[in-house]
Amino acid sequence: MSRLFCSKELAQVGWKKHIKQINQTLTSETGSVRGMHFQESPSSEMKLVTCLSGEVFDVVVDIRKGSPTFLQHFSINLNASKNISLLI
Protein backbone atom coordinates (compact mmCIF):
# COMPACT_ATOMS: atom_id res chain seq x y z
CA MET A 1 0.00 0.00 0.00
CA SER A 2 1.13 3.56 -0.64
CA ARG A 3 -0.51 6.80 0.35
CA LEU A 4 -1.15 9.04 -2.66
CA PHE A 5 -2.38 12.08 -0.77
CA CYS A 6 -1.63 13.60 2.63
CA SER A 7 -2.30 17.32 3.10
CA LYS A 8 0.15 17.55 6.02
CA GLU A 9 3.04 16.02 4.04
CA LEU A 10 2.29 18.16 0.98
CA ALA A 11 2.22 21.32 3.12
CA GLN A 12 5.69 20.46 4.43
CA VAL A 13 7.09 20.64 0.88
CA GLY A 14 5.32 23.86 -0.11
CA TRP A 15 1.85 22.82 -1.32
CA LYS A 16 -0.32 25.65 0.02
CA LYS A 17 -3.46 25.54 -2.11
CA HIS A 18 -6.57 23.37 -1.79
CA ILE A 19 -6.52 20.46 -4.25
CA LYS A 20 -9.26 21.02 -6.82
CA GLN A 21 -8.52 18.28 -9.31
CA ILE A 22 -6.69 14.93 -9.56
CA ASN A 23 -5.95 13.38 -12.96
CA GLN A 24 -4.59 9.95 -13.82
CA THR A 25 -3.04 9.18 -17.20
CA LEU A 26 -2.12 5.79 -18.66
CA THR A 27 0.68 5.53 -21.20
CA SER A 28 0.74 1.88 -22.26
CA GLU A 29 3.35 1.88 -25.03
CA THR A 30 7.03 1.55 -24.03
CA GLY A 31 9.18 4.43 -25.27
CA SER A 32 6.29 6.88 -25.51
CA VAL A 33 7.03 10.60 -25.26
CA ARG A 34 4.39 12.79 -23.70
CA GLY A 35 3.98 16.48 -24.35
CA MET A 36 5.46 19.51 -22.69
CA HIS A 37 3.19 21.25 -20.21
CA PHE A 38 3.48 24.97 -19.49
CA GLN A 39 1.33 27.06 -17.22
CA GLU A 40 1.48 30.81 -16.76
CA SER A 41 0.10 32.99 -13.98
CA PRO A 42 -2.61 33.51 -12.97
CA SER A 43 -3.59 30.00 -14.14
CA SER A 44 -0.47 28.19 -12.98
CA GLU A 45 -0.84 25.04 -10.90
CA MET A 46 1.44 22.84 -8.87
CA LYS A 47 1.74 19.31 -10.21
CA LEU A 48 2.47 16.08 -8.36
CA VAL A 49 3.78 13.31 -10.65
CA THR A 50 3.64 9.71 -9.44
CA CYS A 51 4.35 6.51 -11.35
CA LEU A 52 1.99 3.72 -10.29
CA SER A 53 3.23 1.06 -12.71
CA GLY A 54 6.30 0.67 -14.88
CA GLU A 55 8.76 3.57 -15.12
CA VAL A 56 8.70 7.23 -16.13
CA PHE A 57 11.66 9.46 -17.01
CA ASP A 58 10.50 12.98 -16.12
CA VAL A 59 12.31 16.21 -17.01
CA VAL A 60 11.47 19.65 -15.63
CA VAL A 61 12.88 22.79 -17.34
CA ASP A 62 12.40 26.37 -16.17
CA ILE A 63 11.39 28.33 -19.29
CA ARG A 64 10.27 31.46 -17.45
CA LYS A 65 12.26 34.35 -18.96
CA GLY A 66 13.62 36.55 -16.20
CA SER A 67 13.63 33.70 -13.66
CA PRO A 68 16.91 33.26 -11.74
CA THR A 69 16.77 29.55 -12.71
CA PHE A 70 15.88 30.17 -16.40
CA LEU A 71 16.80 27.12 -18.54
CA GLN A 72 17.98 25.07 -15.56
CA HIS A 73 16.61 21.53 -15.54
CA PHE A 74 16.05 18.53 -13.32
CA SER A 75 15.40 14.94 -14.32
CA ILE A 76 14.38 11.83 -12.42
CA ASN A 77 13.34 8.23 -13.05
CA LEU A 78 10.10 7.49 -11.25
CA ASN A 79 8.84 3.95 -10.84
CA ALA A 80 6.32 2.14 -8.70
CA SER A 81 8.95 0.40 -6.54
CA LYS A 82 10.68 3.68 -5.53
CA ASN A 83 7.42 4.93 -4.02
CA ILE A 84 8.34 8.61 -4.54
CA SER A 85 6.63 11.47 -6.34
CA LEU A 86 7.86 14.64 -8.03
CA LEU A 87 6.32 17.96 -6.98
CA ILE A 88 6.53 20.59 -9.73
CSV table of N, CA and C in Angstrom, one decimal:
chain,number,residue,atom,x,y,z
A,1,MET,N,0.8,-1.2,0.0
A,1,MET,CA,0.0,0.0,0.0
A,1,MET,C,0.9,1.2,0.0
A,2,SER,N,0.4,2.3,-0.7
A,2,SER,CA,1.1,3.6,-0.6
A,2,SER,C,0.1,4.7,-0.6
A,3,ARG,N,0.4,5.7,0.2
A,3,ARG,CA,-0.5,6.8,0.4
A,3,ARG,C,-0.3,7.8,-0.8
A,4,LEU,N,-1.3,8.1,-1.5
A,4,LEU,CA,-1.1,9.0,-2.7
A,4,LEU,C,-1.4,10.5,-2.3
A,5,PHE,N,-2.1,10.7,-1.2
A,5,PHE,CA,-2.4,12.1,-0.8
A,5,PHE,C,-2.3,12.2,0.7
A,6,CYS,N,-1.6,13.2,1.2
A,6,CYS,CA,-1.6,13.6,2.6
A,6,CYS,C,-1.4,15.1,2.7
A,7,SER,N,-2.4,15.9,3.1
A,7,SER,CA,-2.3,17.3,3.1
A,7,SER,C,-1.2,17.8,4.0
A,8,LYS,N,-0.9,17.1,5.1
A,8,LYS,CA,0.1,17.5,6.0
A,8,LYS,C,1.5,17.4,5.4
A,9,GLU,N,1.8,16.3,4.7
A,9,GLU,CA,3.0,16.0,4.0
A,9,GLU,C,3.2,17.0,2.9
A,10,LEU,N,2.2,17.2,2.1
A,10,LEU,CA,2.3,18.2,1.0
A,10,LEU,C,2.6,19.6,1.5
A,11,ALA,N,2.0,20.0,2.6
A,11,ALA,CA,2.2,21.3,3.1
A,11,ALA,C,3.7,21.5,3.5
A,12,GLN,N,4.3,20.4,4.0
A,12,GLN,CA,5.7,20.5,4.4
A,12,GLN,C,6.6,20.7,3.3
A,13,VAL,N,6.2,20.4,2.0
A,13,VAL,CA,7.1,20.6,0.9
A,13,VAL,C,6.6,21.8,0.0
A,14,GLY,N,5.7,22.6,0.6
A,14,GLY,CA,5.3,23.9,-0.1
A,14,GLY,C,4.0,23.9,-0.8
A,15,TRP,N,3.2,22.8,-0.7
A,15,TRP,CA,1.8,22.8,-1.3
A,15,TRP,C,0.9,23.6,-0.4
A,16,LYS,N,0.5,24.8,-0.8
A,16,LYS,CA,-0.3,25.7,0.0
A,16,LYS,C,-1.8,25.7,-0.4
A,17,LYS,N,-2.1,25.4,-1.6
A,17,LYS,CA,-3.5,25.5,-2.1
A,17,LYS,C,-4.3,24.3,-1.9
A,18,HIS,N,-5.6,24.5,-1.9
A,18,HIS,CA,-6.6,23.4,-1.8
A,18,HIS,C,-6.5,22.6,-3.1
A,19,ILE,N,-6.5,21.3,-3.0
A,19,ILE,CA,-6.5,20.5,-4.3
A,19,ILE,C,-7.9,20.5,-4.9
A,20,LYS,N,-8.0,20.9,-6.1
A,20,LYS,CA,-9.3,21.0,-6.8
A,20,LYS,C,-9.5,19.9,-7.8
A,21,GLN,N,-8.4,19.2,-8.2
A,21,GLN,CA,-8.5,18.3,-9.3
A,21,GLN,C,-7.4,17.3,-9.2
A,22,ILE,N,-7.7,16.0,-9.5
A,22,ILE,CA,-6.7,14.9,-9.6
A,22,ILE,C,-6.9,14.2,-10.9
A,23,ASN,N,-5.9,14.1,-11.7
A,23,ASN,CA,-5.9,13.4,-13.0
A,23,ASN,C,-5.0,12.2,-12.9
A,24,GLN,N,-5.4,11.1,-13.7
A,24,GLN,CA,-4.6,9.9,-13.8
A,24,GLN,C,-4.5,9.7,-15.3
A,25,THR,N,-3.3,9.4,-15.8
A,25,THR,CA,-3.0,9.2,-17.2
A,25,THR,C,-2.3,7.8,-17.4
A,26,LEU,N,-2.7,7.1,-18.4
A,26,LEU,CA,-2.1,5.8,-18.7
A,26,LEU,C,-1.4,5.9,-20.0
A,27,THR,N,-0.1,5.6,-20.0
A,27,THR,CA,0.7,5.5,-21.2
A,27,THR,C,1.1,4.1,-21.3
A,28,SER,N,0.5,3.3,-22.2
A,28,SER,CA,0.7,1.9,-22.3
A,28,SER,C,1.9,1.4,-23.2
A,29,GLU,N,2.3,2.3,-24.1
A,29,GLU,CA,3.3,1.9,-25.0
A,29,GLU,C,4.7,2.3,-24.6
A,30,THR,N,5.7,1.3,-24.5
A,30,THR,CA,7.0,1.5,-24.0
A,30,THR,C,7.7,2.5,-25.0
A,31,GLY,N,8.5,3.5,-24.4
A,31,GLY,CA,9.2,4.4,-25.3
A,31,GLY,C,8.4,5.6,-25.7
A,32,SER,N,7.2,5.7,-25.2
A,32,SER,CA,6.3,6.9,-25.5
A,32,SER,C,6.9,8.2,-25.0
A,33,VAL,N,6.7,9.3,-25.7
A,33,VAL,CA,7.0,10.6,-25.3
A,33,VAL,C,5.8,11.4,-25.1
A,34,ARG,N,5.6,12.0,-23.9
A,34,ARG,CA,4.4,12.8,-23.7
A,34,ARG,C,4.8,14.2,-23.9
A,35,GLY,N,3.8,15.1,-24.0
A,35,GLY,CA,4.0,16.5,-24.3
A,35,GLY,C,4.6,17.3,-23.2
A,36,MET,N,5.0,18.5,-23.6
A,36,MET,CA,5.5,19.5,-22.7
A,36,MET,C,4.3,20.3,-22.1
A,37,HIS,N,4.3,20.5,-20.8
A,37,HIS,CA,3.2,21.2,-20.2
A,37,HIS,C,3.7,22.6,-19.6
A,38,PHE,N,3.1,23.7,-20.0
A,38,PHE,CA,3.5,25.0,-19.5
A,38,PHE,C,2.3,25.7,-19.0
A,39,GLN,N,2.4,26.3,-17.8
A,39,GLN,CA,1.3,27.1,-17.2
A,39,GLN,C,1.9,28.4,-16.8
A,40,GLU,N,1.1,29.4,-17.0
A,40,GLU,CA,1.5,30.8,-16.8
A,40,GLU,C,0.5,31.5,-15.8
A,41,SER,N,1.0,32.3,-14.9
A,41,SER,CA,0.1,33.0,-14.0
A,41,SER,C,-0.9,33.8,-14.8
A,42,PRO,N,-2.1,33.9,-14.3
A,42,PRO,CA,-2.6,33.5,-13.0
A,42,PRO,C,-3.2,32.1,-13.0
A,43,SER,N,-3.0,31.3,-14.0
A,43,SER,CA,-3.6,30.0,-14.1
A,43,SER,C,-2.6,28.9,-13.8
A,44,SER,N,-1.5,29.2,-13.3
A,44,SER,CA,-0.5,28.2,-13.0
A,44,SER,C,-0.9,27.3,-11.8
A,45,GLU,N,-0.5,26.1,-11.9
A,45,GLU,CA,-0.8,25.0,-10.9
A,45,GLU,C,0.4,24.3,-10.5
A,46,MET,N,0.4,23.8,-9.3
A,46,MET,CA,1.4,22.8,-8.9
A,46,MET,C,1.0,21.5,-9.4
A,47,LYS,N,2.0,20.6,-9.7
A,47,LYS,CA,1.7,19.3,-10.2
A,47,LYS,C,2.5,18.3,-9.4
A,48,LEU,N,1.8,17.2,-9.1
A,48,LEU,CA,2.5,16.1,-8.4
A,48,LEU,C,2.5,14.9,-9.3
A,49,VAL,N,3.7,14.4,-9.7
A,49,VAL,CA,3.8,13.3,-10.7
A,49,VAL,C,4.2,12.0,-9.9
A,50,THR,N,3.4,11.0,-10.1
A,50,THR,CA,3.6,9.7,-9.4
A,50,THR,C,3.5,8.6,-10.5
A,51,CYS,N,4.4,7.7,-10.4
A,51,CYS,CA,4.4,6.5,-11.4
A,51,CYS,C,3.8,5.3,-10.6
A,52,LEU,N,2.6,4.8,-11.0
A,52,LEU,CA,2.0,3.7,-10.3
A,52,LEU,C,2.4,2.4,-10.8
A,53,SER,N,2.9,2.3,-12.1
A,53,SER,CA,3.2,1.1,-12.7
A,53,SER,C,4.3,1.3,-13.8
A,54,GLY,N,5.3,0.5,-13.9
A,54,GLY,CA,6.3,0.7,-14.9
A,54,GLY,C,7.3,1.7,-14.4
A,55,GLU,N,7.8,2.5,-15.4
A,55,GLU,CA,8.8,3.6,-15.1
A,55,GLU,C,8.5,4.8,-16.0
A,56,VAL,N,8.8,6.0,-15.4
A,56,VAL,CA,8.7,7.2,-16.1
A,56,VAL,C,10.0,8.0,-16.0
A,57,PHE,N,10.5,8.5,-17.1
A,57,PHE,CA,11.7,9.5,-17.0
A,57,PHE,C,11.1,10.8,-17.2
A,58,ASP,N,11.1,11.7,-16.1
A,58,ASP,CA,10.5,13.0,-16.1
A,58,ASP,C,11.6,14.1,-16.1
A,59,VAL,N,11.4,15.1,-16.9
A,59,VAL,CA,12.3,16.2,-17.0
A,59,VAL,C,11.5,17.5,-16.8
A,60,VAL,N,12.1,18.3,-15.9
A,60,VAL,CA,11.5,19.6,-15.6
A,60,VAL,C,12.5,20.7,-16.1
A,61,VAL,N,12.0,21.7,-16.9
A,61,VAL,CA,12.9,22.8,-17.3
A,61,VAL,C,12.2,24.1,-17.0
A,62,ASP,N,12.9,25.0,-16.5
A,62,ASP,CA,12.4,26.4,-16.2
A,62,ASP,C,12.5,27.2,-17.4
A,63,ILE,N,11.4,27.5,-18.1
A,63,ILE,CA,11.4,28.3,-19.3
A,63,ILE,C,10.8,29.7,-19.1
A,64,ARG,N,10.8,30.1,-17.8
A,64,ARG,CA,10.3,31.5,-17.4
A,64,ARG,C,11.4,32.5,-17.6
A,65,LYS,N,11.3,33.3,-18.7
A,65,LYS,CA,12.3,34.3,-19.0
A,65,LYS,C,12.3,35.3,-17.8
A,66,GLY,N,13.5,35.7,-17.4
A,66,GLY,CA,13.6,36.6,-16.2
A,66,GLY,C,13.8,35.8,-14.9
A,67,SER,N,13.5,34.5,-14.9
A,67,SER,CA,13.6,33.7,-13.7
A,67,SER,C,15.1,33.5,-13.4
A,68,PRO,N,15.5,33.5,-12.1
A,68,PRO,CA,16.9,33.3,-11.7
A,68,PRO,C,17.4,31.8,-12.1
A,69,THR,N,16.4,30.9,-12.3
A,69,THR,CA,16.8,29.6,-12.7
A,69,THR,C,16.4,29.3,-14.2
A,70,PHE,N,16.3,30.3,-15.0
A,70,PHE,CA,15.9,30.2,-16.4
A,70,PHE,C,16.8,29.2,-17.1
A,71,LEU,N,16.2,28.2,-17.8
A,71,LEU,CA,16.8,27.1,-18.5
A,71,LEU,C,17.5,26.1,-17.7
A,72,GLN,N,17.5,26.2,-16.4
A,72,GLN,CA,18.0,25.1,-15.6
A,72,GLN,C,17.0,23.9,-15.6
A,73,HIS,N,17.5,22.7,-15.4
A,73,HIS,CA,16.6,21.5,-15.5
A,73,HIS,C,16.9,20.5,-14.4
A,74,PHE,N,16.0,19.6,-14.3
A,74,PHE,CA,16.0,18.5,-13.3
A,74,PHE,C,15.4,17.3,-14.0
A,75,SER,N,16.0,16.2,-13.8
A,75,SER,CA,15.4,14.9,-14.3
A,75,SER,C,15.4,13.8,-13.3
A,76,ILE,N,14.5,12.9,-13.4
A,76,ILE,CA,14.4,11.8,-12.4
A,76,ILE,C,13.7,10.6,-13.1
A,77,ASN,N,14.1,9.4,-12.7
A,77,ASN,CA,13.3,8.2,-13.1
A,77,ASN,C,12.4,7.9,-11.9
A,78,LEU,N,11.1,7.9,-12.2
A,78,LEU,CA,10.1,7.5,-11.2
A,78,LEU,C,9.6,6.1,-11.6
A,79,ASN,N,9.5,5.2,-10.6
A,79,ASN,CA,8.8,4.0,-10.8
A,79,ASN,C,8.1,3.5,-9.6
A,80,ALA,N,7.2,2.6,-9.8
A,80,ALA,CA,6.3,2.1,-8.7
A,80,ALA,C,7.1,1.6,-7.5
A,81,SER,N,8.2,1.0,-7.7
A,81,SER,CA,8.9,0.4,-6.5
A,81,SER,C,9.7,1.5,-5.7
A,82,LYS,N,10.0,2.6,-6.3
A,82,LYS,CA,10.7,3.7,-5.5
A,82,LYS,C,9.7,4.4,-4.5
A,83,ASN,N,8.4,4.4,-4.9
A,83,ASN,CA,7.4,4.9,-4.0
A,83,ASN,C,7.7,6.4,-3.7
A,84,ILE,N,8.1,7.2,-4.7
A,84,ILE,CA,8.3,8.6,-4.5
A,84,ILE,C,7.6,9.4,-5.6
A,85,SER,N,7.3,10.6,-5.4
A,85,SER,CA,6.6,11.5,-6.3
A,85,SER,C,7.5,12.7,-6.6
A,86,LEU,N,7.2,13.4,-7.7
A,86,LEU,CA,7.9,14.6,-8.0
A,86,LEU,C,6.9,15.8,-7.9
A,87,LEU,N,7.2,16.8,-7.1
A,87,LEU,CA,6.3,18.0,-7.0
A,87,LEU,C,6.9,19.1,-7.8
A,88,ILE,N,6.1,19.5,-8.8
A,88,ILE,CA,6.5,20.6,-9.7
A,88,ILE,C,5.7,21.8,-9.4
